[in-house]
Tab-separated table of C-alpha atoms in Angstrom:
chain	number	residue	atom	x	y	z
A	1	MET	CA	-0.181	-0.200	0.311
A	2	ASN	CA	1.280	3.688	-0.547
A	3	PHE	CA	0.631	6.692	1.326
A	4	LEU	CA	2.048	10.164	2.305
A	5	THR	CA	3.107	10.810	5.480
A	6	SER	CA	2.019	14.053	7.777
A	7	TRP	CA	5.361	15.762	8.291
A	8	SER	CA	5.537	17.796	11.084
A	9	GLY	CA	9.446	17.333	10.585
A	10	GLY	CA	9.474	16.297	14.846
A	11	LYS	CA	9.541	12.276	15.754
A	12	ASP	CA	5.614	11.506	16.026
A	13	SER	CA	5.664	11.045	12.501
A	14	CYS	CA	8.731	10.107	11.798
A	15	TYR	CA	8.488	6.437	13.914
A	16	ALA	CA	5.174	7.123	12.571
A	17	MET	CA	6.300	6.072	8.928
A	18	MET	CA	8.648	4.186	9.888
A	19	LYS	CA	6.415	1.924	12.158
A	20	ALA	CA	4.159	1.964	8.948
A	21	VAL	CA	7.338	1.547	6.464
A	22	GLU	CA	7.569	-1.891	9.076
A	23	GLN	CA	4.908	-3.121	7.892
A	24	GLY	CA	5.385	-3.769	4.506
A	25	PHE	CA	3.798	-0.161	3.041
A	26	THR	CA	6.115	2.384	1.069
A	27	PRO	CA	6.009	6.512	1.382
A	28	LYS	CA	5.241	8.012	-1.626
A	29	VAL	CA	5.358	11.781	-0.162
A	30	LEU	CA	6.126	14.198	3.308
A	31	LEU	CA	2.379	16.553	3.722
A	32	ASN	CA	3.542	19.608	5.561
A	33	VAL	CA	1.519	22.346	5.970
A	34	MET	CA	2.498	25.959	6.861
A	35	ASN	CA	1.533	29.082	7.579
A	36	GLU	CA	0.143	31.378	4.744
A	37	ASN	CA	3.641	32.872	4.144
A	38	GLY	CA	4.592	28.965	3.148
A	39	LYS	CA	8.192	30.089	5.007
A	40	ILE	CA	7.475	28.420	8.771
A	41	SER	CA	4.968	25.340	10.041
A	42	ARG	CA	1.990	25.262	11.711
A	43	SER	CA	2.978	22.570	13.873
A	44	HIS	CA	6.625	23.032	15.123
A	45	GLY	CA	7.643	26.512	13.063
A	46	LEU	CA	10.112	24.583	10.751
A	47	PRO	CA	11.515	27.149	8.219
A	48	LEU	CA	10.908	25.299	4.479
A	49	ALA	CA	13.887	25.198	4.196
A	50	ILE	CA	14.061	22.610	6.966
A	51	LEU	CA	11.498	20.516	6.204
A	52	ASN	CA	14.113	20.525	2.662
A	53	GLN	CA	16.528	19.095	4.355
A	54	GLN	CA	15.072	16.031	5.445
A	55	ALA	CA	12.942	15.349	2.635
A	56	LEU	CA	16.436	14.819	0.928
A	57	GLN	CA	17.629	12.386	3.196
A	58	LEU	CA	14.401	10.785	3.212
A	59	GLN	CA	14.972	10.481	-0.399
A	60	LEU	CA	10.989	11.304	-1.142
A	61	PRO	CA	8.900	14.291	-2.675
A	62	LEU	CA	7.672	17.436	0.236
A	63	GLU	CA	4.588	18.414	-0.063
A	64	ALA	CA	4.123	21.586	1.859
A	65	VAL	CA	1.107	23.569	1.249
A	66	ALA	CA	0.430	26.633	2.727
A	67	ALA	CA	-2.265	27.969	4.938
A	68	THR	CA	-4.583	30.246	7.282
A	69	TRP	CA	-6.203	28.584	10.572
A	70	GLU	CA	-9.221	28.812	8.967
A	71	GLU	CA	-8.924	27.641	5.031
A	72	TYR	CA	-6.846	24.376	6.952
A	73	GLU	CA	-9.794	21.740	6.963
A	74	PRO	CA	-10.709	22.335	3.297
A	75	LYS	CA	-7.409	23.248	1.897
A	76	TYR	CA	-5.896	18.908	3.790
A	77	ILE	CA	-8.328	17.633	1.837
A	78	GLU	CA	-8.136	19.542	-1.630
A	79	THR	CA	-4.676	18.681	-0.289
A	80	LEU	CA	-5.157	15.215	-0.284
A	81	LYS	CA	-7.086	14.252	-3.162
A	82	ARG	CA	-4.197	15.864	-5.177
A	83	ILE	CA	-1.671	14.004	-4.147
A	84	LYS	CA	-3.821	10.499	-4.017
A	85	ASN	CA	-4.537	11.255	-7.607
A	86	ASN	CA	0.176	12.675	-8.313
A	87	TYR	CA	1.062	9.768	-5.893
A	88	ALA	CA	-1.011	7.159	-6.421
A	89	ILE	CA	-1.391	6.526	-2.145
A	90	GLU	CA	-4.063	4.808	-1.231
A	91	ALA	CA	-3.196	5.666	2.732
A	92	ALA	CA	-2.379	8.854	5.071
A	93	VAL	CA	-0.052	7.924	7.677
A	94	PHE	CA	-0.064	10.364	11.442
A	95	GLY	CA	1.505	9.657	14.430
A	96	ASP	CA	-0.924	9.929	16.611
A	97	ILE	CA	-1.146	8.131	19.789
A	98	ASP	CA	-3.974	8.991	22.128
A	99	LEU	CA	-5.547	12.302	20.634
A	100	GLN	CA	-9.387	11.271	19.604
A	101	ALA	CA	-10.073	14.538	18.491
A	102	HIS	CA	-7.398	14.388	16.256
A	103	LYS	CA	-7.838	11.360	15.306
A	104	ASP	CA	-12.104	11.790	14.235
A	105	TRP	CA	-9.876	14.922	12.153
A	106	GLU	CA	-8.132	13.205	10.667
A	107	ASP	CA	-10.140	10.441	9.438
A	108	LYS	CA	-12.714	12.214	8.548
A	109	VAL	CA	-10.200	14.538	5.992
A	110	CYS	CA	-8.824	11.321	4.445
A	111	ALA	CA	-12.577	9.797	4.025
A	112	ALA	CA	-13.622	12.994	2.368
A	113	ALA	CA	-10.270	12.221	-0.081
A	114	GLU	CA	-11.057	9.116	-0.310
A	115	LEU	CA	-8.120	7.263	2.048
A	116	LYS	CA	-7.772	5.198	4.163
A	117	ALA	CA	-6.058	6.790	7.622
A	118	ILE	CA	-2.844	5.127	9.628
A	119	LEU	CA	-1.830	5.801	13.067
A	120	PRO	CA	1.143	3.205	13.436
A	121	LEU	CA	1.407	3.958	17.212
A	122	TRP	CA	-2.373	4.783	18.475
A	123	GLN	CA	-3.192	3.627	21.800
A	124	GLN	CA	0.923	3.220	22.753
A	125	ASP	CA	2.087	4.037	25.931
A	126	ARG	CA	4.049	7.435	25.312
A	127	LEU	CA	6.830	6.524	27.520
A	128	GLN	CA	7.593	2.971	26.207
A	129	LEU	CA	6.754	5.023	22.780
A	130	VAL	CA	9.768	7.876	23.017
A	131	TYR	CA	12.596	4.861	23.696
A	132	GLU	CA	11.353	2.591	21.136
A	133	MET	CA	11.526	5.707	19.441
A	134	LEU	CA	15.517	6.325	20.761
A	135	GLU	CA	16.622	2.571	20.386
A	136	ASN	CA	15.285	3.005	17.099
A	137	GLY	CA	17.647	5.181	16.993
A	138	ILE	CA	15.995	8.185	16.149
A	139	LYS	CA	17.761	11.453	17.038
A	140	THR	CA	15.876	14.362	18.229
A	141	MET	CA	15.640	18.324	18.848
A	142	ILE	CA	13.555	19.751	21.538
A	143	VAL	CA	12.539	23.393	19.007
A	144	SER	CA	9.762	24.419	20.796
A	145	CYS	CA	8.195	23.867	24.823
A	146	ASN	CA	5.563	25.657	27.341
A	147	ALA	CA	6.466	28.278	29.450
A	148	GLN	CA	6.776	25.103	32.565
A	149	MET	CA	9.635	23.563	30.923
A	150	GLY	CA	11.162	26.660	30.049
A	151	GLU	CA	13.441	28.200	26.870
A	152	THR	CA	16.237	25.851	28.855
A	153	TYR	CA	15.646	22.991	28.023
A	154	LEU	CA	15.566	24.149	23.682
A	155	GLY	CA	17.691	22.761	21.729
A	156	GLU	CA	17.970	19.925	23.603
A	157	ILE	CA	18.567	16.313	22.471
A	158	LEU	CA	16.231	14.005	23.700
A	159	THR	CA	17.080	10.903	25.539
A	160	LEU	CA	15.795	8.237	27.834
A	161	GLU	CA	17.455	10.550	30.755
A	162	LEU	CA	15.517	13.710	29.898
A	163	ALA	CA	12.465	11.626	29.721
A	164	GLN	CA	12.091	10.441	32.403
A	165	GLU	CA	12.740	13.693	33.788
A	166	LEU	CA	10.176	15.741	32.302
A	167	GLN	CA	7.922	12.666	33.292
A	168	GLN	CA	9.105	13.381	37.376
A	169	LYS	CA	8.029	16.704	36.644
A	170	GLY	CA	5.039	15.654	35.221
A	171	ILE	CA	5.605	16.576	31.858
A	172	ASP	CA	4.418	13.798	29.079
A	173	PRO	CA	7.727	12.399	28.354
A	174	CYS	CA	6.768	12.100	24.185
A	175	GLY	CA	4.984	15.554	24.766
A	176	GLU	CA	1.570	14.282	23.106
A	177	ASN	CA	-0.338	16.935	25.025
A	178	GLY	CA	1.696	19.839	23.070
A	179	GLU	CA	4.335	20.778	25.882
A	180	PHE	CA	7.095	20.202	23.948
A	181	HIS	CA	7.901	19.637	19.749
A	182	THR	CA	10.806	17.952	18.408
A	183	LEU	CA	13.042	18.743	15.610
A	184	VAL	CA	14.071	14.802	13.782
A	185	LEU	CA	18.106	15.134	13.231
A	186	ASP	CA	18.466	11.600	11.761
A	187	CYS	CA	16.607	8.427	11.523
A	188	PRO	CA	17.065	4.835	10.298
A	189	LEU	CA	15.414	6.283	6.580
A	190	PHE	CA	17.514	9.273	6.624
A	191	GLN	CA	20.708	8.984	4.267
A	192	ASN	CA	22.517	11.942	6.247
A	193	GLU	CA	22.326	13.727	9.735
A	194	ILE	CA	20.580	16.648	8.412
A	195	SER	CA	22.406	20.198	8.788
A	196	LEU	CA	20.819	23.475	12.057
A	197	PRO	CA	21.458	27.143	11.283
A	198	ALA	CA	21.978	29.388	14.281
A	199	TYR	CA	19.422	30.210	15.782
A	200	THR	CA	18.273	32.236	19.688
A	201	THR	CA	15.452	31.151	21.742
A	202	THR	CA	12.342	33.267	23.309
A	203	LEU	CA	9.225	33.246	25.192
A	204	HIS	CA	5.882	34.270	23.368
A	205	ASN	CA	2.824	34.089	25.098
A	206	ASN	CA	3.595	31.309	27.108
A	207	TYR	CA	5.547	28.788	24.932
A	208	CYS	CA	9.337	28.641	24.186
A	209	PHE	CA	10.189	28.565	20.645
A	210	VAL	CA	14.047	27.937	19.255
A	211	VAL	CA	14.427	31.475	16.478
A	212	TRP	CA	16.602	29.553	13.250
A	213	ASP	CA	18.423	32.768	11.694
A	214	ASN	CA	16.861	35.097	8.999
A	215	SER	CA	18.865	33.400	6.471
A	216	PHE	CA	17.668	30.299	6.763
A	217	LEU	CA	14.725	31.657	6.255
């Protein structure tokens, strides 16, 4: 079965794609929704240049679609239909773990495009998933987090020790509730590790972000 990956650039979408490949499915394309100017991803705040690097290392095309929040859903469905025709896909793979509202939305948009929604990580233990991701060679960096975690975590590489530390602080070690977001630097599906530009950090509306060098945007 050919599939697209809903690619955030982070660990969950990466591991979901790895699991789908393990199950014998074939990845054909990555899909990411950008902000309205098409420069930064909606979900993780990643520059298009970094997403393009990941796609290059995965040897897959990237469909980066600009959309406002208001037009997000209709544009997503429209894009799924176009990708289905252009890449002969039958399914879309998502990295959600246990948020029912997310699964309901994914089922809805895939049904509208006559695609099968596949969630390889669905209802698995969050901390165990982090262990599996690390054991399976996913190298990932924290690129945004809530104020409870604080700016000091930005740029940190996710390790077993860090996941345990977060859990002890009452922070979900997988960040499934939006506590933090990650950027995959390397994984077994990459040809090589990606390289990153210089960055600083900032706090905005009670959320901490990596701010990438403007020349890279």
